[in-house]
Each structure stands twice: as structure tokens, then as C-alpha cells.
Amino acid sequence: MSLSPARGVGIALGTLAILAVGVYAPAMLLGPLPDVEIRTAPSQPALPETTPVALLDAGASAVALVADDGQAELVATSGDEGAAPIGGAAKLVTVLATLDALPIEEGERGPAIRIGPEDYTDYLRYSAEGSRALAVSPGETWSQRDVVRAVLLASSNNHADTLARWAFGNLDNYVTEANAWLEEQGFETLRVADATGLSGDNVGSAAELTRLAALTLAQPTLGPLLSGDGASTTTDRRVPDVVAHLGGEGIRSISRSYTDQALLSFVFTSELDGETSRRMVGAMTGVDSYETLDPAVLAAVEGMRAASTPIEVIAQGASYGEAVAAWGDRADLVAVAGRTDAAWGAVPESASVEVTPFATAPAGREVGSVTVRIGDRDLSSVLELDEPISDPGPLWRLLNPGVIVGAFLAD
């Protein structure tokens, strides 16, 4: 018995239909779903406003934080950022370079330094010029620690020369060795031409002076002298603290001088109150008067204290975007934890969202992270879904073959 053409076509179509149902339905029901679309929130949580630390436009100024390792972390600068005369701040190089070559053991006074004719002549010359000088007499001896105290606290020019000659043989050798020390420490603009700072060829940037200040505070002999932990004893010579200035405002002067080339040069430090106490250092050079300098220093310190107050950079529970599925499900991407940090004058940047691709996930699933950069620091929090993204079910799958096939090909 032969089949009619019509019956043959019917059987063929029926066979194709059975095959289509047998293949199509499982493919659609078991095929992969497309990943959700991630949409960054058009209006992310408002970032707090921060105020940059105010500094003088005239001359050169810089402020920095003292890090745990004793290094200066620059916060703000203003004015001339190149090398300019630094005045008496050059004496900080004198004591640091000397103590690096000939350190004083903790609790010791160091070797005795005999005052010779050249040292006495220096005292007479500087006194006649009206430059800072501390009295010495030929033949007397000073301990190394006392000479260092005279250079650091009294800003004594004759003691700076005495210390440099004693440590390096003569002043020319000192200049060579001190500049080599500065290069070893990574200073690019700081260079010295003498031990006193009276020459206009002692130059550096305000930013690098903050580094020099941080090194001074970290030095085992100098730090205690400036903090008061190195109190004078009955065996110490009397050395006046002539660099002290604005002490009643919580400011410790590290160097204070006036020269024709550098004008007023002021290097200082202050403790910043906050959740965790931090220390700042600052430097200002090329300032024409104390009427200009003092308000500027106080404003810089106050600005640093304000900048040290932690601000909320990432808000816990805030939405930083949404996940949207092709079948209509959606969920917010919310921050699991809040993040706060001190701005230090920096402005938080817009949030950056990263999400690992997924198609379905329950509510509370950690799916990515949000990061906000503030200054040179990145703050991050995990992101989770506030609602589930569920499987759309068989009917949607069967009615959207193009989406399923596209997901299959992409997978």
C-alpha cells in the first residue's frame, strides 16, 4: 500500500512538530538566562563638601601630615613651588647631617667640642652684624648636645659653623657632605651653601621643607628637644629658645628666621585633635611681615584641624545603582558598610561601581563593590542586592527564544 502525497506531507510535518517540541522546549527551559543589566544610579548619594586648606598666595607655603613612619604626606601647597631661599631653615640640614654622621647615643651628651679662636671670631662677627649669635669664649668646651641645642633652639649662627667644622673638618667639606646627604634622602630642590642659612644660595621648596621638618621631629635627639621631652639638666648650658613663636596657639616652631633674600622663613608643627591624634608640619617662606605670617599660620593649622574631621564618603545602605533583568525583575545595589575618612582638603570623586556578571541571585547576595577615591586613597564597600532577581519561569522562557539563544551564544 502506497502513501498518498498529502499523507506523506502530513507525516513529515507531524514528525517535524514532534522534533521541534522535543528539542525547542528543553532548550528554552534549560538554556542560560542573560546577565542582568547594571545601571549606575543617576543620582548617587551626595558626597560631603570639603574645604581646601587655605594658604598664602605670596611666597611659598606647604602643609603636610606626619605619617607613622615619620615621613611627611603633603596635603597642600601654594605660591612658588620651585626652589627659593629658605633662610635659617638651612640649620635643620646642619644638625640632621651632623647627627647622621655622628649620632648622639640616647641619654648621652656626646663628645666635648672645644671653642677655638675661629669659633670666637665667628661669635664676634655675627654679633657685630646683628645676626643671631650665642656667646662663647676661647678655650671652653661645649658638649655636642649643647651645640646642637644652640643651633636648633637659639638659631645661633656661630654654633652652626662650629658644629659643621667639628663634624666635617671645614665649612667647604660640610657643604659638600650636606648636599650629598640631601641627595641621598631624595630631596630635589633643597641645597645648602653654608651652615647658617644666611646665604641666599640656601634654597628649597616649601613642600620639601615639610619633609625636612618631619625628619627633624623623627630624629632621636632633635625630636625630644622640640617636644619638651629633652628637658635641660643641671649639666646643660643655658640655651634660649628664640625660635619659639605662637606657642600659646599650640604651635611648636622648628625654625624661624629673617634674611634679606628669604624674608621671613617659618617651619612649624602642631598636634591635630580628632578621633586619632595626628601631627602636622608646615613651612612658609618669602613672607614680608609677622602681620602677614601669623594669621596665615593660624589659618593653615585651623584648616588642617578641620580637614582632619572624618566625613562619610560611602553611606551604609545607600543605593549606588541597580540590576535590571530582561524579564522585568530589578534590585538596588546597596552598600553593605559605610566608610568614613578625613578629607585633608581633598574632594571625593564620583563613586565607581564594579559588579560580577550574574543572571539570578537572592536578596542579600554580595555582587560587587563601590569605590570612592579621595585624594590618593581609595575607600570601598561591598554591594549587595536589596531584592531577589529570580528565574522568570517557563512561560517567559518559551515566549522569548531570541533572548535565550543570545544568552546561549554569549555563554
mmCIF file of C-alpha atoms in Angstrom:
data_model
loop_
_atom_site.group_PDB
_atom_site.id
_atom_site.type_symbol
_atom_site.label_atom_id
_atom_site.label_comp_id
_atom_site.label_asym_id
_atom_site.label_seq_id
_atom_site.Cartn_x
_atom_site.Cartn_y
_atom_site.Cartn_z
ATOM 1 C CA MET A 1 0.000 0.000 0.000
ATOM 2 C CA SER A 2 1.491 3.308 -1.079
ATOM 3 C CA LEU A 3 1.149 6.651 0.703
ATOM 4 C CA SER A 4 -0.600 9.495 -0.996
ATOM 5 C CA PRO A 5 1.420 12.717 -1.409
ATOM 6 C CA ALA A 6 -0.841 14.539 1.055
ATOM 7 C CA ARG A 7 -0.436 11.840 3.683
ATOM 8 C CA GLY A 8 3.366 11.899 3.235
ATOM 9 C CA VAL A 9 3.474 15.650 3.783
ATOM 10 C CA GLY A 10 1.324 15.308 6.893
ATOM 11 C CA ILE A 11 3.564 12.661 8.367
ATOM 12 C CA ALA A 12 6.652 14.796 7.645
ATOM 13 C CA LEU A 13 5.117 17.867 9.252
ATOM 14 C CA GLY A 14 3.991 15.868 12.256
ATOM 15 C CA THR A 15 7.462 14.438 12.655
ATOM 16 C CA LEU A 16 8.989 17.912 12.474
ATOM 17 C CA ALA A 17 6.478 19.202 15.019
ATOM 18 C CA ILE A 18 7.299 16.377 17.441
ATOM 19 C CA LEU A 19 11.009 17.003 16.975
ATOM 20 C CA ALA A 20 10.538 20.768 17.428
ATOM 21 C CA VAL A 21 8.595 20.300 20.637
ATOM 22 C CA GLY A 22 11.087 17.737 21.880
ATOM 23 C CA VAL A 23 14.102 19.981 21.180
ATOM 24 C CA TYR A 24 12.768 23.540 21.456
ATOM 25 C CA ALA A 25 11.059 23.238 24.816
ATOM 26 C CA PRO A 26 14.013 21.703 26.671
ATOM 27 C CA ALA A 27 16.389 24.185 25.031
ATOM 28 C CA MET A 28 14.290 27.128 26.124
ATOM 29 C CA LEU A 29 13.525 25.789 29.595
ATOM 30 C CA LEU A 30 17.066 24.702 30.378
ATOM 31 C CA GLY A 31 19.064 27.311 28.453
ATOM 32 C CA PRO A 32 21.064 30.033 30.225
ATOM 33 C CA LEU A 33 19.483 33.360 31.089
ATOM 34 C CA PRO A 34 21.091 36.643 30.034
ATOM 35 C CA ASP A 35 23.076 38.571 32.647
ATOM 36 C CA VAL A 36 21.289 41.449 34.309
ATOM 37 C CA GLU A 37 21.983 44.973 33.101
ATOM 38 C CA ILE A 38 23.820 47.138 35.647
ATOM 39 C CA ARG A 39 22.736 50.734 35.716
ATOM 40 C CA THR A 40 24.727 53.180 37.827
ATOM 41 C CA ALA A 41 22.483 55.352 39.925
ATOM 42 C CA PRO A 42 21.848 58.604 38.033
ATOM 43 C CA SER A 43 21.956 60.489 41.340
ATOM 44 C CA GLN A 44 24.308 58.765 43.750
ATOM 45 C CA PRO A 45 24.320 59.725 47.430
ATOM 46 C CA ALA A 46 25.551 63.280 47.759
ATOM 47 C CA LEU A 47 29.227 63.463 48.668
ATOM 48 C CA PRO A 48 30.096 65.808 51.543
ATOM 49 C CA GLU A 49 31.594 69.164 50.734
ATOM 50 C CA THR A 50 35.177 69.730 51.805
ATOM 51 C CA THR A 51 37.140 72.940 52.110
ATOM 52 C CA PRO A 52 40.750 73.033 50.885
ATOM 53 C CA VAL A 53 43.329 74.179 53.433
ATOM 54 C CA ALA A 54 43.835 77.928 52.959
ATOM 55 C CA LEU A 55 47.449 79.029 52.413
ATOM 56 C CA LEU A 56 49.175 82.260 51.473
ATOM 57 C CA ASP A 57 49.497 83.132 47.801
ATOM 58 C CA ALA A 58 52.625 85.206 48.428
ATOM 59 C CA GLY A 59 55.968 83.482 48.873
ATOM 60 C CA ALA A 60 55.707 79.726 49.243
ATOM 61 C CA SER A 61 53.698 77.622 51.687
ATOM 62 C CA ALA A 62 53.069 73.934 52.299
ATOM 63 C CA VAL A 63 51.420 71.760 54.937
ATOM 64 C CA ALA A 64 51.761 68.017 55.419
ATOM 65 C CA LEU A 65 50.801 65.192 57.749
ATOM 66 C CA VAL A 66 53.461 63.289 59.634
ATOM 67 C CA ALA A 67 52.932 59.623 58.769
ATOM 68 C CA ASP A 68 53.528 56.719 61.134
ATOM 69 C CA ASP A 69 56.929 56.137 59.539
ATOM 70 C CA GLY A 70 57.970 59.731 60.201
ATOM 71 C CA GLN A 71 57.643 60.840 56.583
ATOM 72 C CA ALA A 72 55.676 63.898 55.503
ATOM 73 C CA GLU A 73 52.492 63.302 53.484
ATOM 74 C CA LEU A 74 51.919 66.523 51.545
ATOM 75 C CA VAL A 75 48.393 67.928 51.874
ATOM 76 C CA ALA A 76 48.504 71.361 50.217
ATOM 77 C CA THR A 77 50.899 73.890 48.695
ATOM 78 C CA SER A 78 50.591 77.434 47.406
ATOM 79 C CA GLY A 79 52.743 80.117 45.857
ATOM 80 C CA ASP A 80 56.110 79.366 44.330
ATOM 81 C CA GLU A 81 56.617 75.600 44.123
ATOM 82 C CA GLY A 82 60.221 75.807 42.944
ATOM 83 C CA ALA A 83 63.463 76.335 44.840
ATOM 84 C CA ALA A 84 63.654 79.647 46.703
ATOM 85 C CA PRO A 85 65.811 80.990 49.561
ATOM 86 C CA ILE A 86 64.978 79.225 52.852
ATOM 87 C CA GLY A 87 66.916 81.312 55.396
ATOM 88 C CA GLY A 88 67.581 79.751 58.790
ATOM 89 C CA ALA A 89 65.774 76.532 57.852
ATOM 90 C CA ALA A 90 69.161 75.541 56.412
ATOM 91 C CA LYS A 91 70.277 74.985 60.028
ATOM 92 C CA LEU A 92 67.972 71.951 60.125
ATOM 93 C CA VAL A 93 70.178 70.417 57.446
ATOM 94 C CA THR A 94 73.237 71.286 59.561
ATOM 95 C CA VAL A 95 72.026 69.390 62.623
ATOM 96 C CA LEU A 96 70.493 66.487 60.682
ATOM 97 C CA ALA A 97 73.540 65.888 58.512
ATOM 98 C CA THR A 98 75.816 66.096 61.563
ATOM 99 C CA LEU A 99 73.745 63.709 63.661
ATOM 100 C CA ASP A 100 73.517 61.305 60.749
ATOM 101 C CA ALA A 101 77.335 61.219 60.591
ATOM 102 C CA LEU A 102 77.965 61.497 64.352
ATOM 103 C CA PRO A 103 74.855 60.431 66.287
ATOM 104 C CA ILE A 104 74.448 61.062 69.998
ATOM 105 C CA GLU A 105 73.579 57.951 71.990
ATOM 106 C CA GLU A 106 70.299 58.121 73.901
ATOM 107 C CA GLY A 107 70.825 59.646 77.331
ATOM 108 C CA GLU A 108 74.341 60.820 76.414
ATOM 109 C CA ARG A 109 75.689 64.315 75.777
ATOM 110 C CA GLY A 110 78.125 63.401 73.036
ATOM 111 C CA PRO A 111 81.792 64.362 72.746
ATOM 112 C CA ALA A 112 83.183 67.642 74.054
ATOM 113 C CA ILE A 113 83.705 70.348 71.409
ATOM 114 C CA ARG A 114 86.445 72.858 72.220
ATOM 115 C CA ILE A 115 85.830 76.502 71.320
ATOM 116 C CA GLY A 116 88.813 77.783 69.333
ATOM 117 C CA PRO A 117 89.835 81.198 68.028
ATOM 118 C CA GLU A 118 87.849 80.762 64.799
ATOM 119 C CA ASP A 119 84.693 79.943 66.759
ATOM 120 C CA TYR A 120 85.155 83.028 68.948
ATOM 121 C CA THR A 121 85.812 85.214 65.906
ATOM 122 C CA ASP A 122 82.569 83.958 64.371
ATOM 123 C CA TYR A 123 80.700 84.967 67.524
ATOM 124 C CA LEU A 124 82.130 88.497 67.422
ATOM 125 C CA ARG A 125 81.454 88.878 63.691
ATOM 126 C CA TYR A 126 77.858 87.683 63.783
ATOM 127 C CA SER A 127 77.157 89.813 66.857
ATOM 128 C CA ALA A 128 78.529 92.888 65.090
ATOM 129 C CA GLU A 129 76.394 92.164 62.025
ATOM 130 C CA GLY A 130 73.244 91.851 64.115
ATOM 131 C CA SER A 131 72.840 88.178 63.208
ATOM 132 C CA ARG A 132 71.823 85.656 65.818
ATOM 133 C CA ALA A 133 74.784 84.576 67.935
ATOM 134 C CA LEU A 134 75.261 82.925 71.312
ATOM 135 C CA ALA A 135 78.219 83.880 73.494
ATOM 136 C CA VAL A 136 81.267 81.618 73.614
ATOM 137 C CA SER A 137 84.789 82.067 74.998
ATOM 138 C CA PRO A 138 88.043 80.668 73.631
ATOM 139 C CA GLY A 139 89.173 77.506 75.397
ATOM 140 C CA GLU A 140 85.799 76.497 76.863
ATOM 141 C CA THR A 141 84.121 73.239 75.878
ATOM 142 C CA TRP A 142 80.555 72.520 74.881
ATOM 143 C CA SER A 143 79.027 69.082 74.612
ATOM 144 C CA GLN A 144 77.818 68.055 71.175
ATOM 145 C CA ARG A 145 74.277 68.038 72.543
ATOM 146 C CA ASP A 146 74.601 71.625 73.790
ATOM 147 C CA VAL A 147 75.956 72.830 70.462
ATOM 148 C CA VAL A 148 73.040 71.121 68.701
ATOM 149 C CA ARG A 149 70.622 72.780 71.127
ATOM 150 C CA ALA A 150 72.208 76.163 70.420
ATOM 151 C CA VAL A 151 71.797 75.664 66.650
ATOM 152 C CA LEU A 152 68.245 74.309 66.865
ATOM 153 C CA LEU A 153 66.685 76.403 69.637
ATOM 154 C CA ALA A 154 68.797 79.568 69.679
ATOM 155 C CA SER A 155 69.375 79.550 65.897
ATOM 156 C CA SER A 156 72.959 80.515 66.736
ATOM 157 C CA ASN A 157 74.961 81.173 63.594
ATOM 158 C CA ASN A 158 78.334 80.834 65.271
ATOM 159 C CA HIS A 159 77.336 77.478 66.782
ATOM 160 C CA ALA A 160 76.159 76.276 63.344
ATOM 161 C CA ASP A 161 79.616 76.991 61.942
ATOM 162 C CA THR A 162 81.276 75.399 64.994
ATOM 163 C CA LEU A 163 79.213 72.218 64.622
ATOM 164 C CA ALA A 164 79.876 71.952 60.886
ATOM 165 C CA ARG A 165 83.633 72.474 61.255
ATOM 166 C CA TRP A 166 83.839 69.985 64.131
ATOM 167 C CA ALA A 167 81.899 67.296 62.257
ATOM 168 C CA PHE A 168 83.291 67.759 58.735
ATOM 169 C CA GLY A 169 86.681 69.451 59.146
ATOM 170 C CA ASN A 170 85.815 72.757 57.495
ATOM 171 C CA LEU A 171 82.814 74.563 56.060
ATOM 172 C CA ASP A 172 83.555 73.656 52.443
ATOM 173 C CA ASN A 173 83.588 69.974 53.335
ATOM 174 C CA TYR A 174 80.356 70.454 55.253
ATOM 175 C CA VAL A 175 78.601 71.981 52.222
ATOM 176 C CA THR A 176 79.742 69.099 50.016
ATOM 177 C CA GLU A 177 78.722 66.411 52.515
ATOM 178 C CA ALA A 178 75.420 68.088 53.434
ATOM 179 C CA ASN A 179 74.338 68.342 49.801
ATOM 180 C CA ALA A 180 75.310 64.706 49.270
ATOM 181 C CA TRP A 181 73.163 63.822 52.294
ATOM 182 C CA LEU A 182 70.240 65.768 50.843
ATOM 183 C CA GLU A 183 70.551 63.859 47.579
ATOM 184 C CA GLU A 184 70.685 60.544 49.442
ATOM 185 C CA GLN A 185 67.477 61.493 51.239
ATOM 186 C CA GLY A 186 65.759 62.155 47.909
ATOM 187 C CA PHE A 187 65.483 65.939 48.171
ATOM 188 C CA GLU A 188 65.289 67.511 44.720
ATOM 189 C CA THR A 189 65.134 71.254 45.471
ATOM 190 C CA LEU A 190 66.870 71.572 48.836
ATOM 191 C CA ARG A 191 70.519 72.615 48.611
ATOM 192 C CA VAL A 192 72.767 74.424 51.105
ATOM 193 C CA ALA A 193 75.620 76.887 50.607
ATOM 194 C CA ASP A 194 76.604 77.334 54.252
ATOM 195 C CA ALA A 195 75.753 76.049 57.733
ATOM 196 C CA THR A 196 73.791 79.105 58.859
ATOM 197 C CA GLY A 197 71.249 79.874 56.139
ATOM 198 C CA LEU A 198 72.460 83.466 55.798
ATOM 199 C CA SER A 199 73.378 82.970 52.133
ATOM 200 C CA GLY A 200 70.646 83.374 49.558
ATOM 201 C CA ASP A 201 72.018 80.259 47.871
ATOM 202 C CA ASN A 202 70.460 78.068 50.559
ATOM 203 C CA VAL A 203 67.328 77.118 48.632
ATOM 204 C CA GLY A 204 64.449 74.678 48.564
ATOM 205 C CA SER A 205 60.694 74.386 48.115
ATOM 206 C CA ALA A 206 58.158 74.754 50.911
ATOM 207 C CA ALA A 207 56.975 71.212 50.203
ATOM 208 C CA GLU A 208 60.458 69.802 50.804
ATOM 209 C CA LEU A 209 60.819 71.905 53.939
ATOM 210 C CA THR A 210 57.858 69.995 55.382
ATOM 211 C CA ARG A 211 59.778 66.785 54.664
ATOM 212 C CA LEU A 212 62.794 68.264 56.420
ATOM 213 C CA ALA A 213 60.600 69.177 59.395
ATOM 214 C CA ALA A 214 59.230 65.636 59.627
ATOM 215 C CA LEU A 215 62.771 64.216 59.578
ATOM 216 C CA THR A 216 63.734 66.637 62.353
ATOM 217 C CA LEU A 217 60.845 65.510 64.546
ATOM 218 C CA ALA A 218 61.695 61.858 63.914
ATOM 219 C CA GLN A 219 65.395 62.276 64.746
ATOM 220 C CA PRO A 220 66.047 60.687 68.202
ATOM 221 C CA THR A 221 67.974 63.678 69.548
ATOM 222 C CA LEU A 222 66.093 66.566 67.916
ATOM 223 C CA GLY A 223 62.526 65.323 68.353
ATOM 224 C CA PRO A 224 62.668 65.280 72.171
ATOM 225 C CA LEU A 225 64.304 68.732 72.249
ATOM 226 C CA LEU A 226 61.370 70.175 70.288
ATOM 227 C CA SER A 227 58.656 68.238 72.108
ATOM 228 C CA GLY A 228 59.908 69.116 75.576
ATOM 229 C CA ASP A 229 60.848 65.517 76.382
ATOM 230 C CA GLY A 230 64.510 66.519 76.188
ATOM 231 C CA ALA A 231 64.326 68.924 79.106
ATOM 232 C CA SER A 232 67.527 70.678 80.132
ATOM 233 C CA THR A 233 69.512 69.254 83.036
ATOM 234 C CA THR A 234 71.783 70.973 85.524
ATOM 235 C CA THR A 235 74.743 69.962 83.355
ATOM 236 C CA ASP A 236 73.299 71.575 80.205
ATOM 237 C CA ARG A 237 74.386 75.041 79.185
ATOM 238 C CA ARG A 238 71.745 77.715 79.197
ATOM 239 C CA VAL A 239 70.332 77.998 75.684
ATOM 240 C CA PRO A 240 67.425 80.383 74.972
ATOM 241 C CA ASP A 241 64.577 79.137 72.789
ATOM 242 C CA VAL A 242 64.494 82.096 70.422
ATOM 243 C CA VAL A 243 62.794 80.257 67.563
ATOM 244 C CA ALA A 244 59.645 79.693 69.673
ATOM 245 C CA HIS A 245 56.654 81.511 68.226
ATOM 246 C CA LEU A 246 52.873 81.130 68.561
ATOM 247 C CA GLY A 247 53.385 78.574 71.322
ATOM 248 C CA GLY A 248 50.197 79.738 73.034
ATOM 249 C CA GLU A 249 48.279 78.600 69.935
ATOM 250 C CA GLY A 250 49.526 75.026 70.179
ATOM 251 C CA ILE A 251 52.245 75.579 67.579
ATOM 252 C CA ARG A 252 55.855 74.458 68.016
ATOM 253 C CA SER A 253 58.344 76.400 65.921
ATOM 254 C CA ILE A 254 61.094 74.295 64.367
ATOM 255 C CA SER A 255 62.865 77.131 62.546
ATOM 256 C CA ARG A 256 62.210 80.893 62.465
ATOM 257 C CA SER A 257 64.418 83.418 60.716
ATOM 258 C CA TYR A 258 64.610 86.558 58.604
ATOM 259 C CA THR A 259 67.102 87.237 55.829
ATOM 260 C CA ASP A 260 67.086 89.779 53.034
ATOM 261 C CA GLN A 261 66.710 87.015 50.432
ATOM 262 C CA ALA A 262 64.266 84.652 52.147
ATOM 263 C CA LEU A 263 62.389 87.313 54.142
ATOM 264 C CA LEU A 264 60.528 85.539 56.959
ATOM 265 C CA SER A 265 61.037 81.783 56.890
ATOM 266 C CA PHE A 266 58.971 79.731 59.321
ATOM 267 C CA VAL A 267 58.872 75.962 59.787
ATOM 268 C CA PHE A 268 56.472 74.621 62.398
ATOM 269 C CA THR A 269 54.475 71.702 63.729
ATOM 270 C CA SER A 270 51.202 71.231 65.587
ATOM 271 C CA GLU A 271 49.116 68.417 67.022
ATOM 272 C CA LEU A 272 45.737 67.877 65.370
ATOM 273 C CA ASP A 273 42.886 66.781 67.596
ATOM 274 C CA GLY A 274 40.488 64.183 66.277
ATOM 275 C CA GLU A 275 39.422 60.572 66.585
ATOM 276 C CA THR A 276 43.094 59.684 66.258
ATOM 277 C CA SER A 277 45.657 62.330 67.109
ATOM 278 C CA ARG A 278 47.829 63.275 64.144
ATOM 279 C CA ARG A 279 50.753 65.671 63.818
ATOM 280 C CA MET A 280 51.136 68.179 61.020
ATOM 281 C CA VAL A 281 54.135 70.130 59.767
ATOM 282 C CA GLY A 282 54.156 73.333 57.779
ATOM 283 C CA ALA A 283 56.574 75.706 56.082
ATOM 284 C CA MET A 284 56.233 79.281 54.862
ATOM 285 C CA THR A 285 58.975 81.299 53.183
ATOM 286 C CA GLY A 286 59.152 84.683 51.481
ATOM 287 C CA VAL A 287 56.670 86.326 53.895
ATOM 288 C CA ASP A 288 57.215 90.039 54.369
ATOM 289 C CA SER A 289 55.955 90.566 57.937
ATOM 290 C CA TYR A 290 54.626 88.874 61.055
ATOM 291 C CA GLU A 291 51.335 90.698 60.466
ATOM 292 C CA THR A 292 51.019 88.508 57.374
ATOM 293 C CA LEU A 293 52.733 85.376 58.706
ATOM 294 C CA ASP A 294 50.897 84.848 61.999
ATOM 295 C CA PRO A 295 47.305 84.866 60.644
ATOM 296 C CA ALA A 296 48.415 82.648 57.764
ATOM 297 C CA VAL A 297 49.977 80.073 60.101
ATOM 298 C CA LEU A 298 46.917 80.051 62.371
ATOM 299 C CA ALA A 299 44.594 79.686 59.365
ATOM 300 C CA ALA A 300 46.678 76.797 58.000
ATOM 301 C CA VAL A 301 46.601 74.963 61.322
ATOM 302 C CA GLU A 302 42.875 75.553 61.734
ATOM 303 C CA GLY A 303 42.294 74.371 58.176
ATOM 304 C CA MET A 304 44.253 71.188 58.835
ATOM 305 C CA ARG A 305 42.274 70.565 62.008
ATOM 306 C CA ALA A 306 39.022 70.997 60.096
ATOM 307 C CA ALA A 307 40.326 68.755 57.317
ATOM 308 C CA SER A 308 41.150 66.057 59.872
ATOM 309 C CA THR A 309 37.481 65.623 60.824
ATOM 310 C CA PRO A 310 36.217 62.354 59.305
ATOM 311 C CA ILE A 311 33.465 62.633 56.677
ATOM 312 C CA GLU A 312 31.118 59.928 55.387
ATOM 313 C CA VAL A 313 32.403 59.002 51.951
ATOM 314 C CA ILE A 314 30.280 55.854 51.438
ATOM 315 C CA ALA A 315 26.880 55.654 53.133
ATOM 316 C CA GLN A 316 25.788 52.304 54.555
ATOM 317 C CA GLY A 317 22.553 51.103 52.924
ATOM 318 C CA ALA A 318 22.713 53.711 50.170
ATOM 319 C CA SER A 319 21.995 52.636 46.595
ATOM 320 C CA TYR A 320 24.828 53.033 44.121
ATOM 321 C CA GLY A 321 22.979 51.549 41.131
ATOM 322 C CA GLU A 322 20.512 48.878 40.136
ATOM 323 C CA ALA A 323 20.451 45.483 38.487
ATOM 324 C CA VAL A 324 17.722 45.099 35.852
ATOM 325 C CA ALA A 325 16.774 41.738 34.325
ATOM 326 C CA ALA A 326 15.383 41.342 30.794
ATOM 327 C CA TRP A 327 12.148 39.859 32.263
ATOM 328 C CA GLY A 328 11.488 42.877 34.495
ATOM 329 C CA ASP A 329 12.974 41.994 37.869
ATOM 330 C CA ARG A 330 15.126 44.749 39.392
ATOM 331 C CA ALA A 331 17.111 45.283 42.605
ATOM 332 C CA ASP A 332 19.147 48.132 44.087
ATOM 333 C CA LEU A 333 22.879 47.723 44.641
ATOM 334 C CA VAL A 334 23.293 48.865 48.249
ATOM 335 C CA ALA A 335 26.484 49.411 50.250
ATOM 336 C CA VAL A 336 26.930 46.835 52.993
ATOM 337 C CA ALA A 337 29.165 49.082 55.125
ATOM 338 C CA GLY A 338 29.725 52.803 55.480
ATOM 339 C CA ARG A 339 33.184 54.284 55.019
ATOM 340 C CA THR A 340 34.500 57.477 56.610
ATOM 341 C CA ASP A 341 37.828 59.209 56.282
ATOM 342 C CA ALA A 342 39.439 62.581 56.852
ATOM 343 C CA ALA A 343 39.426 64.561 53.629
ATOM 344 C CA TRP A 344 42.632 66.552 54.284
ATOM 345 C CA GLY A 345 41.333 69.135 51.839
ATOM 346 C CA ALA A 346 40.729 66.653 49.021
ATOM 347 C CA VAL A 347 37.375 66.425 47.227
ATOM 348 C CA PRO A 348 35.791 62.941 46.993
ATOM 349 C CA GLU A 349 35.407 61.747 43.406
ATOM 350 C CA SER A 350 32.297 60.121 41.957
ATOM 351 C CA ALA A 351 31.653 56.546 43.042
ATOM 352 C CA SER A 352 32.920 53.740 40.817
ATOM 353 C CA VAL A 353 30.819 50.531 40.743
ATOM 354 C CA GLU A 354 32.076 47.084 39.768
ATOM 355 C CA VAL A 355 29.712 44.070 39.608
ATOM 356 C CA THR A 356 30.470 40.431 38.811
ATOM 357 C CA PRO A 357 28.133 39.328 35.958
ATOM 358 C CA PHE A 358 25.110 37.272 37.093
ATOM 359 C CA ALA A 359 21.652 36.332 35.838
ATOM 360 C CA THR A 360 19.764 35.477 39.047
ATOM 361 C CA ALA A 361 20.584 35.985 42.724
ATOM 362 C CA PRO A 362 18.717 36.070 46.031
ATOM 363 C CA ALA A 363 18.281 39.239 48.076
ATOM 364 C CA GLY A 364 21.358 39.958 50.191
ATOM 365 C CA ARG A 365 23.782 38.346 47.715
ATOM 366 C CA GLU A 366 27.118 40.208 47.524
ATOM 367 C CA VAL A 367 27.514 41.007 43.844
ATOM 368 C CA GLY A 368 30.227 43.674 43.609
ATOM 369 C CA SER A 369 31.769 46.735 45.197
ATOM 370 C CA VAL A 370 31.660 50.508 45.197
ATOM 371 C CA THR A 371 34.835 52.604 45.431
ATOM 372 C CA VAL A 372 35.266 56.318 46.047
ATOM 373 C CA ARG A 373 38.664 57.956 45.609
ATOM 374 C CA ILE A 374 39.529 60.837 47.932
ATOM 375 C CA GLY A 375 42.924 62.395 47.449
ATOM 376 C CA ASP A 376 45.344 59.499 46.965
ATOM 377 C CA ARG A 377 43.224 56.998 48.926
ATOM 378 C CA ASP A 378 40.501 54.560 47.773
ATOM 379 C CA LEU A 379 37.606 53.684 50.090
ATOM 380 C CA SER A 380 35.470 50.655 49.170
ATOM 381 C CA SER A 381 32.416 48.751 50.342
ATOM 382 C CA VAL A 382 30.770 45.520 49.214
ATOM 383 C CA LEU A 383 27.480 45.888 47.311
ATOM 384 C CA GLU A 384 24.533 43.528 47.826
ATOM 385 C CA LEU A 385 21.046 43.167 46.307
ATOM 386 C CA ASP A 386 18.128 44.545 48.258
ATOM 387 C CA GLU A 387 15.648 42.403 46.262
ATOM 388 C CA PRO A 388 15.937 38.994 44.546
ATOM 389 C CA ILE A 389 16.484 38.597 40.824
ATOM 390 C CA SER A 390 14.536 35.353 40.220
ATOM 391 C CA ASP A 391 14.166 32.953 37.305
ATOM 392 C CA PRO A 392 11.380 34.282 35.015
ATOM 393 C CA GLY A 393 9.658 30.889 34.723
ATOM 394 C CA PRO A 394 8.807 28.581 31.772
ATOM 395 C CA LEU A 395 6.238 30.772 30.021
ATOM 396 C CA TRP A 396 8.633 33.724 29.635
ATOM 397 C CA ARG A 397 11.391 31.381 28.510
ATOM 398 C CA LEU A 398 9.183 29.764 25.834
ATOM 399 C CA LEU A 399 7.976 33.135 24.567
ATOM 400 C CA ASN A 400 11.439 34.726 24.334
ATOM 401 C CA PRO A 401 13.589 32.318 22.325
ATOM 402 C CA GLY A 402 15.753 35.076 20.867
ATOM 403 C CA VAL A 403 16.920 36.167 24.332
ATOM 404 C CA ILE A 404 17.665 32.596 25.440
ATOM 405 C CA VAL A 405 19.538 31.786 22.244
ATOM 406 C CA GLY A 406 21.502 35.029 22.540
ATOM 407 C CA ALA A 407 22.474 34.149 26.110
ATOM 408 C CA PHE A 408 23.469 30.661 24.968
ATOM 409 C CA LEU A 409 25.705 32.044 22.236
ATOM 410 C CA ALA A 410 27.221 34.617 24.623
ATOM 411 C CA ASP A 411 27.865 31.897 27.197
#
